[in-house]
mmCIF file of C-alpha atoms and ligand atoms in Angstrom:
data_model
loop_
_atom_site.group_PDB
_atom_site.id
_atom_site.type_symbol
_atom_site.label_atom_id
_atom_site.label_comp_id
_atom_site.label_asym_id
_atom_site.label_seq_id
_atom_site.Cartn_x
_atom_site.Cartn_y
_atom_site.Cartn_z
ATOM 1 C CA UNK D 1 14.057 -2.680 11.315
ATOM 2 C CA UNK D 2 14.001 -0.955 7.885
ATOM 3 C CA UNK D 3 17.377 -0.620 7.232
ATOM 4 C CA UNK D 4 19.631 0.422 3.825
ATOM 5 C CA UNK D 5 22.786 -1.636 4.145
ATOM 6 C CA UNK D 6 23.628 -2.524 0.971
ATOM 7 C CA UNK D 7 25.318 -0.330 -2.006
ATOM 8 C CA UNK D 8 22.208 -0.485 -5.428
ATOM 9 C CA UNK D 9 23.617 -3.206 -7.496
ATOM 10 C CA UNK D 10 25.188 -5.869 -5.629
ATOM 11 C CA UNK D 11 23.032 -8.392 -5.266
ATOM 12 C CA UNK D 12 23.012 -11.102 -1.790
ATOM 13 C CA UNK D 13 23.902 -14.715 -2.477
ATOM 14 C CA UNK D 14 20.631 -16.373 -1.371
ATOM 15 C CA UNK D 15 20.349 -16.428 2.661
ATOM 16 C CA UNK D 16 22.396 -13.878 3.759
ATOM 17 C CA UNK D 17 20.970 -9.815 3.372
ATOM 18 C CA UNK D 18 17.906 -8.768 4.125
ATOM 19 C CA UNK D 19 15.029 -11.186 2.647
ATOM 20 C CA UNK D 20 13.759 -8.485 0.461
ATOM 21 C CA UNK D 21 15.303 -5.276 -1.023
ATOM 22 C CA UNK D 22 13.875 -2.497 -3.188
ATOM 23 C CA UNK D 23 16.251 0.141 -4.189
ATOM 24 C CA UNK D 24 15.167 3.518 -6.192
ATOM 25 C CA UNK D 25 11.894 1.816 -7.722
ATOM 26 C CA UNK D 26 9.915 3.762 -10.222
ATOM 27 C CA UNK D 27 7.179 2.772 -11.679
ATOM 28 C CA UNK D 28 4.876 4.652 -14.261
ATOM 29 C CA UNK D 29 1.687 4.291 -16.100
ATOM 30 C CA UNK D 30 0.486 5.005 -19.921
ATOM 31 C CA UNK D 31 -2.554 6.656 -19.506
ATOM 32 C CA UNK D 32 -5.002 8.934 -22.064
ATOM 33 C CA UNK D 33 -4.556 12.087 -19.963
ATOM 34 C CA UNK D 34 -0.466 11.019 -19.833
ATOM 35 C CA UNK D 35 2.174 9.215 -17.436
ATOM 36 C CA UNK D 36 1.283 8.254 -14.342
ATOM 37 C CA UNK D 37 4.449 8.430 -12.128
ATOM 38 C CA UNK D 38 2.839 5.799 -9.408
ATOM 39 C CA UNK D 39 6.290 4.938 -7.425
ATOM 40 C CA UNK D 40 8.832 7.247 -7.678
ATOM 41 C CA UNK D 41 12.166 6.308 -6.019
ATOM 42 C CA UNK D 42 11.539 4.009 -3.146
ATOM 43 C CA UNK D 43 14.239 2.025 -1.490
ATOM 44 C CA UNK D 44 13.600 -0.203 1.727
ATOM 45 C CA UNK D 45 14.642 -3.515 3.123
ATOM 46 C CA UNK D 46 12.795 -6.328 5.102
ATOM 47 C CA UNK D 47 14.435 -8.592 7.161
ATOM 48 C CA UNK D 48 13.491 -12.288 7.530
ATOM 49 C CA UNK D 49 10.684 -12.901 10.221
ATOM 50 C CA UNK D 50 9.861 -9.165 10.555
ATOM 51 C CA UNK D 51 6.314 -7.725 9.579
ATOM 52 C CA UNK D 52 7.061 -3.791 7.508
ATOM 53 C CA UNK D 53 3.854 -1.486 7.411
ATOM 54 C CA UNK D 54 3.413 -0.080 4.929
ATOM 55 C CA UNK D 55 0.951 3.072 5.387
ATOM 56 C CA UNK D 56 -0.597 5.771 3.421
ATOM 57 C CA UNK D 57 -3.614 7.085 1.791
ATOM 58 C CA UNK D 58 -5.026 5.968 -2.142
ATOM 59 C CA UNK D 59 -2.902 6.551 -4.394
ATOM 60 C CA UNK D 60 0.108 6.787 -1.936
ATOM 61 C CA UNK D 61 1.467 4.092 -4.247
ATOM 62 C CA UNK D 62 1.556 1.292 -1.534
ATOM 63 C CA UNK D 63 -0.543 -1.185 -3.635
ATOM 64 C CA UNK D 64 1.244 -0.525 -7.035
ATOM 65 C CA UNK D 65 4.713 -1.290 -5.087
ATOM 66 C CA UNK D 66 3.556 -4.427 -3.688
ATOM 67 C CA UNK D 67 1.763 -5.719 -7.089
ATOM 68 C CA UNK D 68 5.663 -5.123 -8.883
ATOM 69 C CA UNK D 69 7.418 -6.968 -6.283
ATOM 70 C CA UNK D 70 4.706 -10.121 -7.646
ATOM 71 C CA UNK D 71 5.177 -9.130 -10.933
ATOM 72 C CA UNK D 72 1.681 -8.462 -11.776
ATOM 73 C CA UNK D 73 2.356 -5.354 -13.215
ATOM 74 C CA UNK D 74 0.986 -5.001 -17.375
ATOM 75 C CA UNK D 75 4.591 -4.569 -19.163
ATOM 76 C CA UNK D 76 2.195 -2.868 -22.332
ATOM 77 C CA UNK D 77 1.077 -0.087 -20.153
ATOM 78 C CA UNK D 78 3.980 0.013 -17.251
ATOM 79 C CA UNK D 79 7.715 1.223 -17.050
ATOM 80 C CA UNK D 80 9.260 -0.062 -13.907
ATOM 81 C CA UNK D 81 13.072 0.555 -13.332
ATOM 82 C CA UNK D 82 14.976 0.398 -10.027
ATOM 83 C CA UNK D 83 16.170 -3.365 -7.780
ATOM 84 C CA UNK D 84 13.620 -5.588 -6.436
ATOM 85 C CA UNK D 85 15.751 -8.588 -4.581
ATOM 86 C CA UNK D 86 14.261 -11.208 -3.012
ATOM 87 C CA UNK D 87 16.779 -13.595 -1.061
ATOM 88 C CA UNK D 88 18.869 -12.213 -3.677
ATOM 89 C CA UNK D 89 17.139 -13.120 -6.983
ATOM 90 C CA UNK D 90 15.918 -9.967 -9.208
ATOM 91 C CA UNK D 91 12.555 -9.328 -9.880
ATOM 92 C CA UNK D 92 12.198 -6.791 -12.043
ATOM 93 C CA UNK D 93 14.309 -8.707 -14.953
ATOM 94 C CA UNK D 94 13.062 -12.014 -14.162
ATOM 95 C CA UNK D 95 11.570 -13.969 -17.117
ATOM 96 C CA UNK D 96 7.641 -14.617 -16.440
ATOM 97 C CA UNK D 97 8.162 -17.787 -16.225
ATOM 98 C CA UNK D 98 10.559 -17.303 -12.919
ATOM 99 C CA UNK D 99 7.973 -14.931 -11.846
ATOM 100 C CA UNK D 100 5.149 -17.911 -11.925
ATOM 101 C CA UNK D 101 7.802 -20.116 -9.854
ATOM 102 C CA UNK D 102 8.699 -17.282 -7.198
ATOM 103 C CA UNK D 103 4.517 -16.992 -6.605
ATOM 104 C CA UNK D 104 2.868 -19.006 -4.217
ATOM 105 C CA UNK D 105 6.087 -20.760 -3.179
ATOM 106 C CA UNK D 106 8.454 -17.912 -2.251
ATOM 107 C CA UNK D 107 6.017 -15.152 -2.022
ATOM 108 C CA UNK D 108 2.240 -15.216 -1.675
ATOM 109 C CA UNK D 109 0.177 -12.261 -1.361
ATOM 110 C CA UNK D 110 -3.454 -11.984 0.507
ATOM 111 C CA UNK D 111 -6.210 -9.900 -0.846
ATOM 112 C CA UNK D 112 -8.449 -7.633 0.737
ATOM 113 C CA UNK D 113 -11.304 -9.648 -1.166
ATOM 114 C CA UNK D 114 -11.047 -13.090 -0.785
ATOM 115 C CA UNK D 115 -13.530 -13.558 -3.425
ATOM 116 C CA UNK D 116 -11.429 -12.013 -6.082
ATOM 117 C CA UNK D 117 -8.964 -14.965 -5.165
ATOM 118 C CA UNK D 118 -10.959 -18.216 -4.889
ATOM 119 C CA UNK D 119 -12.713 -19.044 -7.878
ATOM 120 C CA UNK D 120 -16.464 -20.062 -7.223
ATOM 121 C CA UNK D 121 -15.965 -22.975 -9.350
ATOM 122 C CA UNK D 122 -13.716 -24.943 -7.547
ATOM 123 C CA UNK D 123 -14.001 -26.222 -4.078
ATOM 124 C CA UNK D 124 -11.447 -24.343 -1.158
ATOM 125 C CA UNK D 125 -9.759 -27.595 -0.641
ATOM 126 C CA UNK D 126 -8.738 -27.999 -4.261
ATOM 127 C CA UNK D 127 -7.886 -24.418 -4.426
ATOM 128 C CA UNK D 128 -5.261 -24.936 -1.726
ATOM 129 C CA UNK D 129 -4.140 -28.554 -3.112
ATOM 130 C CA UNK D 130 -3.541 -27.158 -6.457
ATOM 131 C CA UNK D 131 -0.280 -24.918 -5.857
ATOM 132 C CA UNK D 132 0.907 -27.157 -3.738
ATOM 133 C CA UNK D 133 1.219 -29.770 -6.032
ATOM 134 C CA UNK D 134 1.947 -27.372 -8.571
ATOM 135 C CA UNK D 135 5.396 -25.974 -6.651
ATOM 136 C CA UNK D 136 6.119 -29.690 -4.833
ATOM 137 C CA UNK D 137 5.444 -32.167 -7.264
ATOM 138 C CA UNK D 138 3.536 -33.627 -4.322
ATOM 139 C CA UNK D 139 0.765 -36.518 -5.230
ATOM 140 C CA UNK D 140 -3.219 -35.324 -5.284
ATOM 141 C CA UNK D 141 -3.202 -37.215 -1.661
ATOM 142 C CA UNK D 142 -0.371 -35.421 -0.155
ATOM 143 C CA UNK D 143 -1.486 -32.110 -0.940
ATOM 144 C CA UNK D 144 -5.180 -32.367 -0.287
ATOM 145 C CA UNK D 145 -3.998 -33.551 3.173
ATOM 146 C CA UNK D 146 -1.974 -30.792 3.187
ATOM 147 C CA UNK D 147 -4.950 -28.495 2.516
ATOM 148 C CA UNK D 148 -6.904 -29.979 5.276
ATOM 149 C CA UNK D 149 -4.008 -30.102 7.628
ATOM 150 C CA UNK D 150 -3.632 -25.406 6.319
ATOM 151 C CA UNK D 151 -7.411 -25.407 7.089
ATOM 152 C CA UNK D 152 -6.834 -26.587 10.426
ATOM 153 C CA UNK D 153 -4.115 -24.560 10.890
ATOM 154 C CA UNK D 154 -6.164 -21.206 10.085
ATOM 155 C CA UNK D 155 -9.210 -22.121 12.331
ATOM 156 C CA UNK D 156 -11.632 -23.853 10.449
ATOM 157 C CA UNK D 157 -13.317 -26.028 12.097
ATOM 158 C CA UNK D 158 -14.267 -29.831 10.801
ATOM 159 C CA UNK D 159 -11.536 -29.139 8.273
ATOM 160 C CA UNK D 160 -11.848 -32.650 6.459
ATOM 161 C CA UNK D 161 -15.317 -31.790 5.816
ATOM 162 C CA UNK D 162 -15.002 -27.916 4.828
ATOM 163 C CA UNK D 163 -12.322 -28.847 2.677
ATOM 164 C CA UNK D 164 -15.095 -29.530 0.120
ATOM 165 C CA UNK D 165 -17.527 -26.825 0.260
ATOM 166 C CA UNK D 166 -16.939 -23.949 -2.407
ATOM 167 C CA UNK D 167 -16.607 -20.333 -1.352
ATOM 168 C CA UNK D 168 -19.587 -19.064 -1.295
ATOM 169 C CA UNK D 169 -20.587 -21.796 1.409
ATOM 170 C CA UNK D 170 -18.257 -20.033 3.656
ATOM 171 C CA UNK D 171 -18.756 -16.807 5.580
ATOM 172 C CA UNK D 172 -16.812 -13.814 4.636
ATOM 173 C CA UNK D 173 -13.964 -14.345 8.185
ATOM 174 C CA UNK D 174 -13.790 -18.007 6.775
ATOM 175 C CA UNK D 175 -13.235 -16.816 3.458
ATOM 176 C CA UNK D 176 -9.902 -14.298 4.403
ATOM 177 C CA UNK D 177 -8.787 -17.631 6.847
ATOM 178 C CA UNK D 178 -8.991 -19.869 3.702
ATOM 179 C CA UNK D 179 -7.207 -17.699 1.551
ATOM 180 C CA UNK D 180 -4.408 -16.945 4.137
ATOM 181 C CA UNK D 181 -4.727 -21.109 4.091
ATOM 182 C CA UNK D 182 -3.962 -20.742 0.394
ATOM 183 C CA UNK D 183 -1.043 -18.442 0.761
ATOM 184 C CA UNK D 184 1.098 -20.446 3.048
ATOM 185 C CA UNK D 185 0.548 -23.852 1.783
ATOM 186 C CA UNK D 186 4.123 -23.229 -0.007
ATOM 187 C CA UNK D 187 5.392 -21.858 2.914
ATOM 188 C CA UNK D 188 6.517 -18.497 1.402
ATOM 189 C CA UNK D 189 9.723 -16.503 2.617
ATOM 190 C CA UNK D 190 7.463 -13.101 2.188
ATOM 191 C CA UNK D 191 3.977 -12.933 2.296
ATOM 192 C CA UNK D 192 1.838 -9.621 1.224
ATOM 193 C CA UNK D 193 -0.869 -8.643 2.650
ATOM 194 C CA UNK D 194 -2.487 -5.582 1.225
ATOM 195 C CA UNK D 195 -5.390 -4.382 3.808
ATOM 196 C CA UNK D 196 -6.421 -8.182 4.617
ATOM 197 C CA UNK D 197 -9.081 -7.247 7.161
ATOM 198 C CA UNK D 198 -10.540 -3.778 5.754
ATOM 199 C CA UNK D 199 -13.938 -5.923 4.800
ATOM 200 C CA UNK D 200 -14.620 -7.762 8.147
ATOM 201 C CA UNK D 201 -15.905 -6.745 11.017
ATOM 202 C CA UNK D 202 -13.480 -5.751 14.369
ATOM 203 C CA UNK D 203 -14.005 -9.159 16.333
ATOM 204 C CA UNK D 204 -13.033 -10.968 12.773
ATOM 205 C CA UNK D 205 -10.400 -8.680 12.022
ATOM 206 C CA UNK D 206 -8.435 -9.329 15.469
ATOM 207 C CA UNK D 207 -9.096 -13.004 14.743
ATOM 208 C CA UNK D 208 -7.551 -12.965 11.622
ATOM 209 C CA UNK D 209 -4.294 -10.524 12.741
ATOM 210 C CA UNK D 210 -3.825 -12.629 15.939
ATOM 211 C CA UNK D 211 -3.846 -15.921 13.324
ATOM 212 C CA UNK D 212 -1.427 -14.048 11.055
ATOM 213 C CA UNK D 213 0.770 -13.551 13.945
ATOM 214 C CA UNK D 214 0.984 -16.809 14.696
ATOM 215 C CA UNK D 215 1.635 -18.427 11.394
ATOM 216 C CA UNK D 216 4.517 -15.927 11.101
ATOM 217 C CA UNK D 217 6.064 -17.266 14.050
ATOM 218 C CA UNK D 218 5.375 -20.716 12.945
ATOM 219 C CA UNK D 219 6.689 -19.896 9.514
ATOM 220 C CA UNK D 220 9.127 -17.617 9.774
ATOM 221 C CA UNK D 221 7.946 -15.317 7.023
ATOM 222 C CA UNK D 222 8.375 -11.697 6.595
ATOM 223 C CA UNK D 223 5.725 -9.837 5.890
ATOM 224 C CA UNK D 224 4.754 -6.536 4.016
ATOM 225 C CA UNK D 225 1.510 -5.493 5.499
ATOM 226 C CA UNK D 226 -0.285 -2.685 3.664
ATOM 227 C CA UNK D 227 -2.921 -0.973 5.514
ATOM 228 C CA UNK D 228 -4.672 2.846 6.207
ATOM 229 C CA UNK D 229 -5.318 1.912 9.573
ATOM 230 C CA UNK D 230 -2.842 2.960 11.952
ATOM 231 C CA UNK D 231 -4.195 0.450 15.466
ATOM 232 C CA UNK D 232 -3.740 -2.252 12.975
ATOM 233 C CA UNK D 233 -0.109 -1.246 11.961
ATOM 234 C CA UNK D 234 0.343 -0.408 15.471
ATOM 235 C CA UNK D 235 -0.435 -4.519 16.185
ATOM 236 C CA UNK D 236 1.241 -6.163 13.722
ATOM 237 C CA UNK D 237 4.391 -4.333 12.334
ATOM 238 C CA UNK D 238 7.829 -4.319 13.561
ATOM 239 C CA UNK D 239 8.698 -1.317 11.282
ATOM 240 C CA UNK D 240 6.809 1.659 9.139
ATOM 241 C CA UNK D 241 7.347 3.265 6.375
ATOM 242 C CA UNK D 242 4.825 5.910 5.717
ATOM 243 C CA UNK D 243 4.339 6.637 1.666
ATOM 244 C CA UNK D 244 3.030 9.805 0.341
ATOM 245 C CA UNK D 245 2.602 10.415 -3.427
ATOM 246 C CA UNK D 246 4.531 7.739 -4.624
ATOM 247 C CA UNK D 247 7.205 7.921 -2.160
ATOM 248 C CA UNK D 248 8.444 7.412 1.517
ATOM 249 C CA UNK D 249 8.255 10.099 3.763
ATOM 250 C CA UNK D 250 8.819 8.346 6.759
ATOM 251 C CA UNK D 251 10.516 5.073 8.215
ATOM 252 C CA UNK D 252 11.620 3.518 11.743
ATOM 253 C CA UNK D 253 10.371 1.036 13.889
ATOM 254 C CA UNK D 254 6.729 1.144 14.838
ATOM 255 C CA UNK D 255 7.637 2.542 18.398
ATOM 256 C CA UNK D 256 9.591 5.494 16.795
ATOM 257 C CA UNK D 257 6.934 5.912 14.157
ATOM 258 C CA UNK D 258 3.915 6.145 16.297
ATOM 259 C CA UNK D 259 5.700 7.382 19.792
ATOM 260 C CA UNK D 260 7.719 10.163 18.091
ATOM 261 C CA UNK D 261 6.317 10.810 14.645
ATOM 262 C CA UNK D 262 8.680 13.185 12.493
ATOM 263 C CA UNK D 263 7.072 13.997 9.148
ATOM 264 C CA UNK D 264 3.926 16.411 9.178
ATOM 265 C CA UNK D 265 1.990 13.903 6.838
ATOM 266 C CA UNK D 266 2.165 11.310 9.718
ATOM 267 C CA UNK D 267 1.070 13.464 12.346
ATOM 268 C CA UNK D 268 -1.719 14.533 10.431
ATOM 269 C CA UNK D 269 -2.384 10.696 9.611
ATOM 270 C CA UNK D 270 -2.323 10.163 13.668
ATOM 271 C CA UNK D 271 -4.207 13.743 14.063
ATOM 272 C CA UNK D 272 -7.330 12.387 11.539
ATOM 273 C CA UNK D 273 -8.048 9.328 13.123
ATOM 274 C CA UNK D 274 -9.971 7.875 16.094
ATOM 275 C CA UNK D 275 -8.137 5.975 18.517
ATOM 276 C CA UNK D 276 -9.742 3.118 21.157
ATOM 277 C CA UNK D 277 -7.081 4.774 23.869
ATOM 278 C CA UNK D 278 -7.911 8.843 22.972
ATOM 279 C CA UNK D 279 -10.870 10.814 24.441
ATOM 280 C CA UNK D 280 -14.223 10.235 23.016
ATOM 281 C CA UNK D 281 -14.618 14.068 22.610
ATOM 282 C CA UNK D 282 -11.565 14.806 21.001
ATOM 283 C CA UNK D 283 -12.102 16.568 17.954
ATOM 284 C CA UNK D 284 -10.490 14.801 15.028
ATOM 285 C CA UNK D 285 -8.496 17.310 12.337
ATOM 286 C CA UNK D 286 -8.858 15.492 8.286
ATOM 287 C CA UNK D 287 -5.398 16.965 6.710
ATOM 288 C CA UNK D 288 -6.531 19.816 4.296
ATOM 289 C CA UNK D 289 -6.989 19.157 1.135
ATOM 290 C CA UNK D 290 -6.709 16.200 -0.959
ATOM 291 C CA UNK D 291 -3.443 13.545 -2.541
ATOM 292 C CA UNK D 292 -2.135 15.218 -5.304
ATOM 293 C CA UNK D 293 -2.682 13.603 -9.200
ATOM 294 C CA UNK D 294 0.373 11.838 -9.859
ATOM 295 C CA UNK D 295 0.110 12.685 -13.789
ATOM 296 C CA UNK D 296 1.730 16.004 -12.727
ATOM 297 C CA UNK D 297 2.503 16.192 -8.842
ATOM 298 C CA UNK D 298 3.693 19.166 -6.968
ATOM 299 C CA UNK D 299 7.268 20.587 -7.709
ATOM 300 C CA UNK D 300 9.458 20.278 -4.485
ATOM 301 C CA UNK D 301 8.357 18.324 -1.425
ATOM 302 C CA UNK D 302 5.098 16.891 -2.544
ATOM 303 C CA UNK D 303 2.927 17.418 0.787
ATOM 304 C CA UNK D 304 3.400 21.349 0.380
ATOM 305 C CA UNK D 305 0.140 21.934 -0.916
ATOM 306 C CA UNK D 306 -1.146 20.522 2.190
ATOM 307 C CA UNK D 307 1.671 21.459 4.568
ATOM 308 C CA UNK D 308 0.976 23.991 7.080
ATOM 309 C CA UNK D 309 4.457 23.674 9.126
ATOM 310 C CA UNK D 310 6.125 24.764 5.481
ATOM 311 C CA UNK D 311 6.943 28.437 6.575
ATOM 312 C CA UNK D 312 8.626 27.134 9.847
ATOM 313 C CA UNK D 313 11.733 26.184 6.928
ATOM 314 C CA UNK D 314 14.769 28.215 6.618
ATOM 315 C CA UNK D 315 15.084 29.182 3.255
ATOM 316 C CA UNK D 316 12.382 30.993 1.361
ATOM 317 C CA UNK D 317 10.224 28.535 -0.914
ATOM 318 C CA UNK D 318 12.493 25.537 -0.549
ATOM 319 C CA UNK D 319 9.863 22.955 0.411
ATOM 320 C CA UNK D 320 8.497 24.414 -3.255
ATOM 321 C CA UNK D 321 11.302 23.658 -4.959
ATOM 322 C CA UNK D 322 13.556 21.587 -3.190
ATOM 323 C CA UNK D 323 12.268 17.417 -2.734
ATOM 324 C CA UNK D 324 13.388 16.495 0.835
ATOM 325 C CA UNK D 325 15.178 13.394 0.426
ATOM 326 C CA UNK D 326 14.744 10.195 2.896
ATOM 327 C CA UNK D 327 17.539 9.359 4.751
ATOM 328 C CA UNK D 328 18.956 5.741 5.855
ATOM 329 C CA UNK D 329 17.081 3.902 9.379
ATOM 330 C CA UNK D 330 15.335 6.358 11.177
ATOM 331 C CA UNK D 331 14.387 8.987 8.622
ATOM 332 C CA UNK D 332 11.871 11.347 7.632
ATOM 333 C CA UNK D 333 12.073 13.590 4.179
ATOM 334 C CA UNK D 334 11.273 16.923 5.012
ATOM 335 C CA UNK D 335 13.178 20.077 5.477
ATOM 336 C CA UNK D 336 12.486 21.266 8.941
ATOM 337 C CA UNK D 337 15.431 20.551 11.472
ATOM 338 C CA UNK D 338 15.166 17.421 13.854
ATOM 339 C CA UNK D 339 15.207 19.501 16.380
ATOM 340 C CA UNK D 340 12.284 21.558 14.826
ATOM 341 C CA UNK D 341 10.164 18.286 14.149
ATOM 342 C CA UNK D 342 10.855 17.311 18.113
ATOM 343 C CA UNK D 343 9.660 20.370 19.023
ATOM 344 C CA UNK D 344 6.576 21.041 16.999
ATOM 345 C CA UNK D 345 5.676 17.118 17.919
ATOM 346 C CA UNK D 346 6.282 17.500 21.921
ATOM 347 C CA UNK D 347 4.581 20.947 22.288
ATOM 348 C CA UNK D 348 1.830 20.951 19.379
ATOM 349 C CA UNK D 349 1.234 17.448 17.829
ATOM 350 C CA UNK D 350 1.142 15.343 20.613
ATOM 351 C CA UNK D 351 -1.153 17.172 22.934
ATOM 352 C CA UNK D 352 -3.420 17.161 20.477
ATOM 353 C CA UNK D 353 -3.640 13.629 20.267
ATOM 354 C CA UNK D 354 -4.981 13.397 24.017
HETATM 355 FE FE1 SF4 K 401 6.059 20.339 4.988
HETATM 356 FE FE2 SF4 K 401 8.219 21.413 3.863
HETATM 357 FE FE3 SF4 K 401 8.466 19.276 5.445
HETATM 358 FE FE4 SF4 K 401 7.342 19.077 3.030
HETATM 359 S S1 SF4 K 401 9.463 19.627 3.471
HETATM 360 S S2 SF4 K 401 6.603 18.174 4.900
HETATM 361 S S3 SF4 K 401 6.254 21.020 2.883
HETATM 362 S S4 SF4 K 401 7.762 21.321 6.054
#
């Protein structure tokens, strides 16, 4: 699980600790109309072999996190201060040149658009060949084998022979299986995957989880899995952390997350959408109003323009002016009581949700 077990600062010799460990990240943007305060203060771990979900709406901040722990943030425009430790090694100071080393070998990330990550020019096999040889030193043999042998691996069928077709010969399913191809060649201790399935269609989209599944277990990798879609969370991840405006409002395992929800954004995330298992008739509620602009976000608990449970708080205006603060494991940041969130979910929340 998603667990803080280690004091900021003291970084794990490589192989012991959790595989990867953000502590009190901020990130901010340059823009015209100001600074864009995109991640502000997140800390969470992930353990070898486990799958995190990572939830929330645009803007929540998921994608920006995931895009600084690969380094692919623009230093002109960005400030990013806080720990980012993988197997040990900081991130956030690491030369670019590190940075190129760490990606593709130790972590690989998959796209919801496979297209923006195969070029059209080159053929898939190449494209899966290259970084091999690139992190391996492996001969143009070896790793085209290899690339055959990933294709294989991912479901393509008559690998040897699709190995040298270009993209856009492939269908869109074959596409995402290709680049997940791509981003295990290396065998990567964490692999991201930010909404890998949003463009295909459900029988695809199981495909491709059930796949991912598997390669994890044959890999070993952990994986942050970014996603708005709660079933999908709900069949892949081990833990969730639930991000709201830049920050984490809610963590546990996926069982405590989606069985006992304690944070009124994630109810109204579970109250807002369909589920296979829920009555067809149910009426779904959207959560009222919209994310909040993170050049100048609310004072307080940010949710509390949308927060309808606020006046349940002791303590006149406090989820105004006070930010709830997320605690270690099992934790939600918000100012009601725990046993006012098990109450309000029992008797309110979960009937509603059939
Ligand atoms: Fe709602 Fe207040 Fe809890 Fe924020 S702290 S989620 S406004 S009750």
């Amino acid at each position: 699980m998603t667990t803080l077990t280690k004091e900021a600062g003291a970084p794990n010799p490589a192989g012991t600790g959790p595989l990867l460990s953000v502590r009190d990240l901020h990130v901010s943007f340059k823009t015209e109309d100001g600074v864009v305060q995109a991640v502000d203060g997140l800390s969470f771990d992930l353990e070898r072999g486990r799958t995190l979900g990572i939830v929330g709406e645009s803007g929540s901040g998921k994608s920006v996190t995931n895009l600084t722990i690969l380094g692919l943030h623009n230093p002109m425009f960005s400030t990013v201060e806080g720990e980012i430790l993988l197997d040990g090694q900081e991130l956030i100071t690491a030369r670019e040149s590190e940075m190129e080393k760490l990606r593709g070998n130790k972590v690989a990330m998959i796209f919801q658009d496979p297209l923006t990550a195969l070029s059209p020019y080159y053929t898939v096999g190449r494209q899966i060949a290259e970084p091999y040889m690139k992190h391996t030193g492996a001969a143009k043999k070896v790793a085209w084998a290899r690339a055959v042998d990933m294709l294989g691996k991912v479901g393509i069928p008559n690998p040897r022979e699709r190995a040298g077709d270009y993209p856009h010969q492939f269908s869109g399913g074959m596409r995402q299986r290709a680049m997940i191809a791509m981003a295990l060649v290396c065998d990567p201790d964490l692999l991201i995957a930010d909404e890998p399935t949003t463009a295909l269609d459900v029988t695809v989209q199981a495909q491709i989880l059930d796949l991912l599944k598997d390669l994890q277990q044959e890999f070993g990798s952990g994986i942050v899995f970014i996603t708005h879609d709660l079933g999908v969370i709900a069949d892949m991840a081990d833990d969730i952390m639930v991000m709201y405006a830049g920050g984490a409002v809610e963590r546990g395992t996926t069982d405590q997350v989606l069985r006992a929800p304690q944070h009124p954004y994630t109810w109204g995330l579970l109250n807002s959408m369909p589920r296979l298992d829920s009555d067809p008739h149910a009426q779904l509620s959207p959560i009222p109003g919209s994310p909040p602009s993170l050049l100048n976000p609310p004072s307080g608990c940010r949710f509390h323009p949308r927060c309808t449970f606020q006046d349940r708080v002791a303590g006149a205006g406090r989820c105004v002016n006070e930010r709830p603060l997320l605690g270690p494991d099992r934790a939600s940041a918000c100012h009601l009581t725990a046993d006012q969130k098990r109450t309000i979910f029992v008797e309110e929340i979960k009937p509603r949700l059939g």
